[in-house]
XYZ file of C-alpha atoms in Angstrom:
507
model
C 5.793 -5.112 22.042
C 9.315 -3.951 24.416
C 11.184 -1.440 25.389
C 15.088 -2.121 25.166
C 15.758 1.174 27.521
C 18.306 -1.222 29.931
C 21.414 0.617 30.626
C 23.494 -3.237 30.924
C 24.922 -1.952 33.864
C 26.986 1.020 32.765
C 28.876 1.751 35.726
C 29.779 -0.111 39.112
C 28.858 0.916 42.386
C 31.408 2.616 44.815
C 32.815 0.206 47.264
C 32.461 0.857 50.685
C 35.870 -0.471 51.367
C 38.160 -2.726 48.934
C 36.381 -5.600 47.702
C 33.007 -4.738 48.668
C 30.326 -3.353 46.683
C 27.528 -0.858 48.198
C 24.196 -2.642 48.539
C 21.837 -0.896 46.044
C 19.300 1.515 47.280
C 16.910 -0.661 49.724
C 13.661 1.437 51.317
C 12.982 -1.639 53.476
C 14.794 -2.702 56.815
C 16.969 -6.071 55.867
C 15.455 -6.884 59.087
C 11.790 -6.779 58.438
C 9.610 -9.664 57.445
C 8.644 -7.708 54.410
C 12.397 -8.155 52.783
C 11.403 -11.582 51.344
C 10.577 -12.508 47.379
C 6.886 -12.737 48.589
C 7.054 -10.245 51.165
C 4.310 -7.338 50.188
C 4.911 -3.744 50.331
C 2.912 -1.483 53.330
C 0.805 1.354 51.799
C 4.066 3.682 53.402
C 6.511 1.863 51.656
C 4.578 2.397 48.211
C 4.359 5.939 48.600
C 7.864 6.149 49.962
C 9.025 3.832 46.536
C 7.246 6.163 44.211
C 8.728 9.549 45.804
C 12.471 7.929 45.258
C 11.423 6.229 42.206
C 11.236 9.399 39.498
C 11.043 6.468 36.311
C 8.404 4.609 38.256
C 6.517 7.562 39.552
C 6.231 9.095 35.875
C 5.203 5.703 34.385
C 2.273 6.153 36.302
C 1.458 9.428 35.387
C -2.446 10.043 35.290
C -3.452 7.265 37.513
C -4.713 7.935 40.710
C -2.430 7.773 43.618
C -4.296 5.500 45.349
C -4.569 3.070 42.967
C -1.039 3.603 41.987
C -0.233 2.443 45.453
C -2.430 -0.473 45.691
C -0.988 -1.730 42.660
C 2.719 -1.378 43.851
C 1.757 -3.469 47.285
C 0.689 -6.066 44.931
C 3.897 -6.537 43.815
C 6.585 -8.918 45.427
C 8.887 -6.658 46.846
C 12.053 -8.350 44.941
C 10.691 -7.564 41.877
C 10.594 -3.954 43.062
C 13.440 -3.362 44.649
C 15.732 -4.635 42.149
C 14.340 -1.703 39.653
C 14.844 0.993 42.590
C 17.279 4.067 41.592
C 16.800 6.606 44.119
C 19.358 8.900 41.408
C 16.446 9.292 39.169
C 17.738 6.404 36.430
C 16.567 5.536 33.329
C 14.161 8.870 33.018
C 14.054 8.508 29.312
C 11.264 8.551 26.459
C 9.680 5.198 28.119
C 6.138 3.626 27.212
C 3.745 4.835 30.258
C 2.131 2.962 32.778
C -1.065 3.526 31.410
C 0.234 2.453 27.936
C 0.674 -0.817 29.414
C -2.468 -1.600 31.168
C -3.890 -1.587 27.701
C -1.400 -4.322 26.050
C -1.494 -8.032 27.109
C 0.985 -8.508 29.341
C 0.696 -9.558 33.438
C -0.355 -6.562 35.117
C 0.887 -6.036 38.832
C -2.284 -7.057 40.711
C -2.816 -10.371 38.375
C -2.833 -13.778 40.709
C -3.062 -15.819 38.031
C 0.239 -16.566 36.847
C 1.042 -19.744 37.882
C -0.603 -21.252 35.010
C 1.474 -20.513 31.879
C 0.281 -19.822 28.392
C -1.130 -16.910 26.026
C -3.039 -14.002 27.767
C -4.999 -13.145 24.597
C -5.978 -15.157 21.390
C -4.998 -13.199 18.406
C -7.410 -13.652 15.233
C -4.909 -12.705 12.276
C -8.325 -11.655 10.271
C -8.421 -8.817 12.275
C -4.861 -7.505 12.096
C -4.684 -4.465 10.505
C -2.954 -4.358 7.233
C -1.686 -0.701 7.470
C 0.166 0.820 10.668
C -1.451 3.685 12.457
C -0.592 6.880 11.002
C 2.027 9.043 12.671
C 2.142 12.714 13.608
C 2.422 14.896 11.103
C 6.336 15.338 9.361
C 7.138 12.047 10.158
C 6.466 8.151 8.277
C 7.010 4.964 8.754
C 10.025 3.091 6.958
C 11.300 -0.203 6.984
C 15.250 -1.016 7.231
C 17.234 -2.732 4.740
C 20.321 -3.624 6.702
C 21.938 -5.479 3.535
C 21.706 -1.623 2.268
C 25.084 -0.393 3.543
C 23.696 3.215 3.968
C 20.654 2.216 5.593
C 23.053 0.232 7.781
C 24.838 3.237 8.644
C 21.778 5.131 9.219
C 20.657 3.065 12.334
C 24.069 2.904 13.378
C 24.627 6.347 13.579
C 21.315 7.136 15.387
C 22.013 4.398 17.874
C 25.347 5.988 18.343
C 24.275 8.998 19.240
C 20.796 8.576 20.989
C 20.467 5.247 22.216
C 21.311 4.324 25.828
C 23.679 6.186 27.947
C 24.337 6.461 31.555
C 22.425 8.952 34.010
C 25.745 11.157 33.913
C 26.239 11.269 30.373
C 29.105 9.567 30.441
C 29.539 6.117 28.425
C 27.002 5.697 25.336
C 26.748 2.352 23.597
C 28.380 2.068 20.518
C 27.162 -0.738 18.536
C 29.736 -1.754 15.682
C 28.007 -2.359 12.173
C 29.155 -5.753 12.265
C 27.334 -6.157 15.732
C 24.169 -4.824 14.152
C 24.275 -7.791 11.096
C 25.228 -10.497 13.900
C 21.807 -8.853 16.316
C 19.551 -8.424 13.724
C 20.150 -10.813 10.859
C 19.929 -14.025 12.748
C 18.339 -17.144 11.098
C 14.851 -16.316 9.712
C 15.120 -12.759 9.854
C 12.820 -10.431 8.697
C 13.210 -7.313 6.781
C 9.865 -5.813 8.246
C 10.471 -6.531 11.417
C 13.533 -3.936 11.203
C 11.234 -0.658 11.706
C 12.200 3.101 11.858
C 10.444 6.494 11.289
C 11.870 9.148 9.129
C 11.206 12.826 9.013
C 9.233 13.281 6.271
C 11.295 16.502 4.678
C 14.790 15.943 5.328
C 14.265 12.103 5.098
C 16.389 11.361 8.254
C 16.003 8.295 10.203
C 14.977 9.683 13.747
C 13.425 6.403 15.418
C 13.491 2.273 15.065
C 12.818 -0.557 16.988
C 13.935 -4.090 15.598
C 13.073 -7.782 16.135
C 14.667 -11.194 15.349
C 12.602 -14.217 15.623
C 13.330 -17.536 17.652
C 12.183 -19.956 19.615
C 12.122 -20.009 23.747
C 11.307 -22.617 26.344
C 9.192 -21.210 29.212
C 9.117 -24.349 32.208
C 9.006 -26.969 28.796
C 6.697 -24.988 26.956
C 8.399 -23.858 23.402
C 6.881 -20.945 22.059
C 7.838 -19.244 19.049
C 8.667 -15.318 19.936
C 9.924 -12.190 18.543
C 13.196 -10.927 20.293
C 12.967 -7.100 20.338
C 15.832 -4.896 20.834
C 17.156 -1.336 19.400
C 13.843 0.885 20.253
C 15.533 4.590 19.945
C 14.001 7.894 19.310
C 16.380 10.768 18.148
C 16.892 12.817 21.588
C 14.835 15.907 20.430
C 11.657 13.582 19.535
C 11.568 12.294 23.124
C 8.335 14.431 23.660
C 6.529 13.068 20.830
C 5.469 10.084 22.711
C 6.843 7.646 19.579
C 7.438 4.704 22.017
C 3.732 3.509 22.247
C 3.293 4.087 18.500
C 6.711 2.268 17.689
C 5.509 -0.830 20.280
C 2.182 -1.028 18.180
C 3.714 -1.013 14.792
C 6.082 -3.900 15.806
C 3.420 -5.887 17.324
C 1.202 -5.204 14.095
C 3.955 -6.717 11.981
C 4.907 -9.654 13.998
C 0.919 -10.587 14.205
C 0.861 -10.368 10.671
C 3.662 -12.954 10.563
C 1.888 -15.065 13.008
C 4.256 -14.806 15.596
C 1.893 -13.680 18.772
C 4.260 -13.283 21.922
C 7.967 -11.603 22.074
C 10.861 -11.179 24.912
C 11.880 -8.174 25.759
C 14.300 -6.349 28.503
C 14.134 -3.083 30.226
C 16.366 -1.389 33.091
C 13.174 0.053 34.747
C 10.127 -1.751 35.983
C 7.438 -2.235 33.593
C 4.211 -4.876 34.171
C 5.459 -7.060 35.226
C 8.745 -8.601 35.250
C 9.082 -12.432 34.763
C 12.596 -12.360 36.226
C 15.108 -9.194 37.426
C 18.658 -9.924 37.042
C 21.575 -7.369 38.331
C 24.616 -6.751 36.277
C 28.516 -7.283 37.652
C 31.516 -6.104 36.516
C 35.193 -7.358 36.654
C 37.726 -5.167 35.559
C 40.529 -6.116 33.062
C 42.283 -2.841 32.844
C 41.145 -1.089 35.820
C 43.522 2.282 35.678
C 41.483 2.859 32.092
C 38.134 1.965 34.188
C 39.167 4.676 37.009
C 40.848 7.011 34.522
C 37.160 7.356 32.223
C 34.886 7.112 35.733
C 33.740 3.700 35.455
C 35.616 2.305 38.329
C 35.645 3.983 41.652
C 39.092 3.951 43.688
C 37.480 2.232 47.057
C 38.001 4.507 50.390
C 41.810 3.083 51.867
C 42.713 1.654 48.650
C 45.114 2.623 46.435
C 45.977 2.632 42.646
C 48.470 0.200 42.694
C 46.382 -2.080 45.077
C 43.708 -2.152 42.768
C 45.784 -3.071 39.754
C 47.449 -5.494 41.729
C 44.189 -7.040 42.848
C 42.578 -7.332 39.502
C 45.558 -8.881 37.672
C 45.205 -12.118 36.026
C 47.731 -15.027 35.158
C 49.003 -14.587 31.270
C 47.799 -18.037 30.065
C 44.776 -20.298 30.452
C 44.335 -23.470 32.677
C 41.909 -25.779 31.260
C 43.425 -28.489 29.267
C 42.073 -28.752 25.635
C 40.745 -25.368 25.462
C 40.676 -23.819 21.739
C 38.606 -21.648 19.944
C 35.793 -22.825 18.683
C 35.341 -23.921 15.059
C 32.574 -25.162 12.174
C 33.047 -28.630 13.267
C 31.857 -27.846 16.172
C 28.696 -26.744 15.679
C 26.702 -30.080 16.510
C 28.443 -30.939 19.512
C 27.800 -27.422 21.309
C 24.504 -27.465 19.730
C 23.971 -30.783 21.997
C 25.449 -29.985 25.172
C 24.052 -26.242 24.802
C 20.426 -27.850 24.652
C 21.298 -30.383 27.578
C 22.558 -27.595 29.586
C 19.891 -24.744 29.237
C 16.719 -27.282 29.432
C 17.628 -27.419 33.017
C 16.553 -23.386 33.484
C 12.945 -22.233 33.494
C 13.304 -19.998 30.605
C 15.769 -20.760 28.148
C 16.563 -20.072 24.423
C 15.741 -23.168 22.111
C 18.560 -23.138 19.634
C 18.504 -24.459 15.898
C 21.578 -25.923 14.594
C 21.832 -22.599 12.171
C 21.391 -20.400 15.249
C 24.571 -21.768 17.114
C 26.218 -21.284 13.772
C 25.242 -17.782 13.504
C 25.340 -16.660 17.275
C 28.592 -18.571 18.352
C 30.696 -18.740 15.572
C 33.457 -15.948 14.160
C 33.630 -15.882 10.448
C 36.883 -14.320 9.674
C 36.810 -11.222 7.681
C 39.473 -8.407 7.366
C 36.632 -5.967 6.700
C 34.221 -6.433 9.848
C 35.317 -6.136 13.383
C 34.907 -9.406 15.383
C 31.675 -9.508 17.761
C 31.940 -12.814 19.222
C 34.415 -15.207 20.899
C 33.943 -18.688 21.242
C 35.958 -21.412 22.803
C 35.406 -24.970 23.552
C 37.297 -28.045 25.846
C 37.927 -30.728 23.656
C 39.160 -33.839 25.612
C 42.303 -35.443 24.424
C 41.325 -38.848 24.569
C 38.003 -38.996 23.498
C 37.744 -35.666 21.382
C 34.777 -35.156 22.760
C 33.625 -31.391 23.504
C 33.214 -31.127 27.276
C 32.970 -27.645 27.663
C 32.099 -24.021 25.758
C 32.118 -20.572 26.805
C 31.500 -17.010 25.131
C 31.430 -13.750 25.120
C 30.571 -10.599 22.834
C 32.084 -7.378 21.964
C 30.181 -4.204 22.603
C 32.204 -0.743 23.367
C 30.547 2.053 24.612
C 32.097 5.580 23.811
C 33.431 7.623 26.368
C 31.971 11.176 26.179
C 34.136 13.971 25.936
C 37.269 12.551 27.609
C 40.487 14.060 26.775
C 42.259 10.684 26.898
C 40.083 7.853 26.222
C 37.847 7.581 23.354
C 35.762 4.105 24.165
C 35.644 1.568 26.552
C 35.903 -2.318 25.032
C 33.784 -4.201 27.182
C 33.104 -8.204 26.577
C 30.023 -9.366 27.943
C 29.201 -12.946 28.974
C 27.633 -14.629 26.483
C 26.267 -18.420 26.659
C 28.335 -21.453 27.992
C 28.098 -25.211 29.164
C 29.648 -27.920 30.866
C 29.146 -31.621 31.203
C 30.010 -30.618 35.014
C 26.415 -29.615 35.058
C 25.244 -33.477 34.951
C 26.889 -34.537 38.028
C 25.054 -35.091 40.922
C 27.698 -32.808 42.443
C 27.000 -28.868 43.165
C 30.519 -28.463 44.328
C 31.772 -30.290 40.558
C 29.661 -27.320 38.561
C 30.913 -24.638 40.798
C 34.708 -25.538 40.588
C 34.660 -26.069 36.463
C 32.680 -22.976 36.194
C 35.040 -21.172 38.182
C 38.107 -22.691 36.109
C 36.383 -21.625 32.749
C 35.114 -18.348 33.441
C 38.251 -17.517 35.094
C 40.367 -18.737 31.323
C 37.484 -16.314 29.714
C 38.556 -13.220 31.442
C 42.284 -14.526 30.511
C 41.485 -14.379 26.739
C 39.088 -11.099 27.065
C 42.302 -9.274 28.439
C 44.370 -10.874 25.890
C 42.092 -9.551 23.189
C 42.170 -5.804 24.801
C 39.164 -5.788 26.425
C 38.634 -3.276 29.549
C 36.155 -4.795 31.661
C 34.105 -8.196 31.337
C 30.384 -7.907 32.120
C 27.983 -10.424 33.554
C 23.943 -10.696 34.376
C 23.021 -12.893 37.601
C 21.435 -15.233 35.344
C 22.568 -19.164 34.253
C 24.579 -20.001 37.056
C 26.761 -16.944 37.121
C 25.762 -16.668 40.793
C 28.435 -19.636 41.261
C 31.696 -17.727 40.455
C 30.658 -13.945 40.106
C 32.093 -12.825 43.549
C 34.881 -15.227 43.831
C 36.378 -14.371 40.424
C 36.194 -10.522 41.636
C 33.112 -9.203 39.887
C 31.680 -5.970 41.602
C 28.276 -5.224 41.559
C 27.044 -2.888 39.235
C 23.822 -0.336 39.515
C 22.376 -1.747 36.558
C 19.392 -3.781 36.470
C 18.167 -5.977 33.713
C 14.379 -6.801 33.839
C 13.146 -9.493 31.846
C 9.645 -9.348 29.860
C 7.072 -11.830 27.938
C 4.446 -10.260 25.730
C 1.188 -11.850 25.410
C 2.347 -14.751 27.662
C 1.988 -15.423 31.394
C 3.768 -17.377 33.467
C 4.748 -17.474 37.416
C 8.073 -15.485 37.778
C 11.568 -17.417 37.310
C 14.534 -16.732 40.001
C 17.054 -14.127 38.702
C 20.080 -15.033 40.606
C 19.740 -12.742 43.432
C 18.574 -12.855 47.246
C 16.450 -9.858 48.903
C 19.472 -7.959 49.250
C 19.963 -7.910 45.530
C 22.972 -9.865 45.823
C 24.210 -13.090 43.857
C 22.522 -16.238 45.499
C 23.861 -19.837 44.925
C 20.100 -21.007 45.587
C 18.926 -18.772 43.189
C 20.023 -20.024 40.137
C 17.722 -22.041 37.843
C 15.909 -19.240 36.251
C 17.115 -17.092 33.025
C 18.649 -19.407 30.543
C 18.471 -16.372 28.011
C 21.029 -13.925 27.477
C 19.779 -10.812 25.341
C 22.121 -8.245 23.372
């Protein structure tokens, strides 16, 4: 069903001058008529793209070169450019292009995506009750994340074998608290926490997980499985386990009456519904520089960079306070109205708001999510809220620093979105998210990450977020719809005119 091998935008691109992010690799001429979201690639460009993007080329192994080039030519150039990397990024064990040709996903050459709806009708009676056999020496397992031993096994697999950057400098470090939060949301099913064990050693060597939720795609509400944590032990990457894992989680979802899924990847698969770019706001610039995350721009100095990224000590929004359990109903109402403005959005239940946004104090567990509301002093109405979550990265073999604490912008909403003046929304978001940065700095985060989804293009550049080298492509399984905006223009830069698309924040 999915692939979650995205890089979460691990490192910012080098800057060509202080404050200016370098443009992403773009094989097309910016003045070309093809450099538009609707432009089509020429045969020569298709050949160049395959040569300059090893990950995409590898996904098309076994496919006739002419057919591969033809498929690329039929793909929107904006979709394709956002997935390119001239450094061979994301050459991981990922389901092949040939495999995706067998799945109910929109294909590159599909021209009927304007009409939304399922691609394939599933007859549950025809779904196999047993999983496909694995290669000799391995067996299926269902993880019990209420069992501390099995939770620790998943943590161990992800800690040492999950997503890392191309230079093997950083690797995600999901806490056990994070895994509980991410995989035990309302309605979670044990059978959707799928693992593979080595038969003799009983060691957990692969995983793929899903949680149920509902989303809206152009006002059509659909039940989906949100897929994450597809991870395979490094020594088994050649065993072609990814397609087998995808087929197994799909089978288990079908048996439970869920026939669609949403997932993300940092590479181009058939076929993204949207593509967003990662942006990073340094909170502790010196530490980020020391670990190799942030570059020292040409012509600048360490002192100037520290000064440039300085934040005030105190927040500025009157009535701002931490979100409490009593705020669930008000935040649910505000967020639902806010997200309905977007073409593809999460349809939260009240219980999901409580789970995803309210921090529960527990001395034995790390805090995962930080949420804040703005309460009007006179009416006591909740007028705004924002949130961010904690996802650390291990710094591999560094003499001074062991981890980078990263805050990820999560959901937010404001009544300012419902005025007739877009400037009011922009000004309000600049104030709110600047306060989010201040609070994250106080909570000792080193960097604040955000994608170009929601209304983020309204504030990213003004609040000194730098362009990252990470892309996140959004995919729907067994559902067809026209592409939605990802907040970037044809140059892969934030564009206020390209908002209104993605209203789902994937972990």
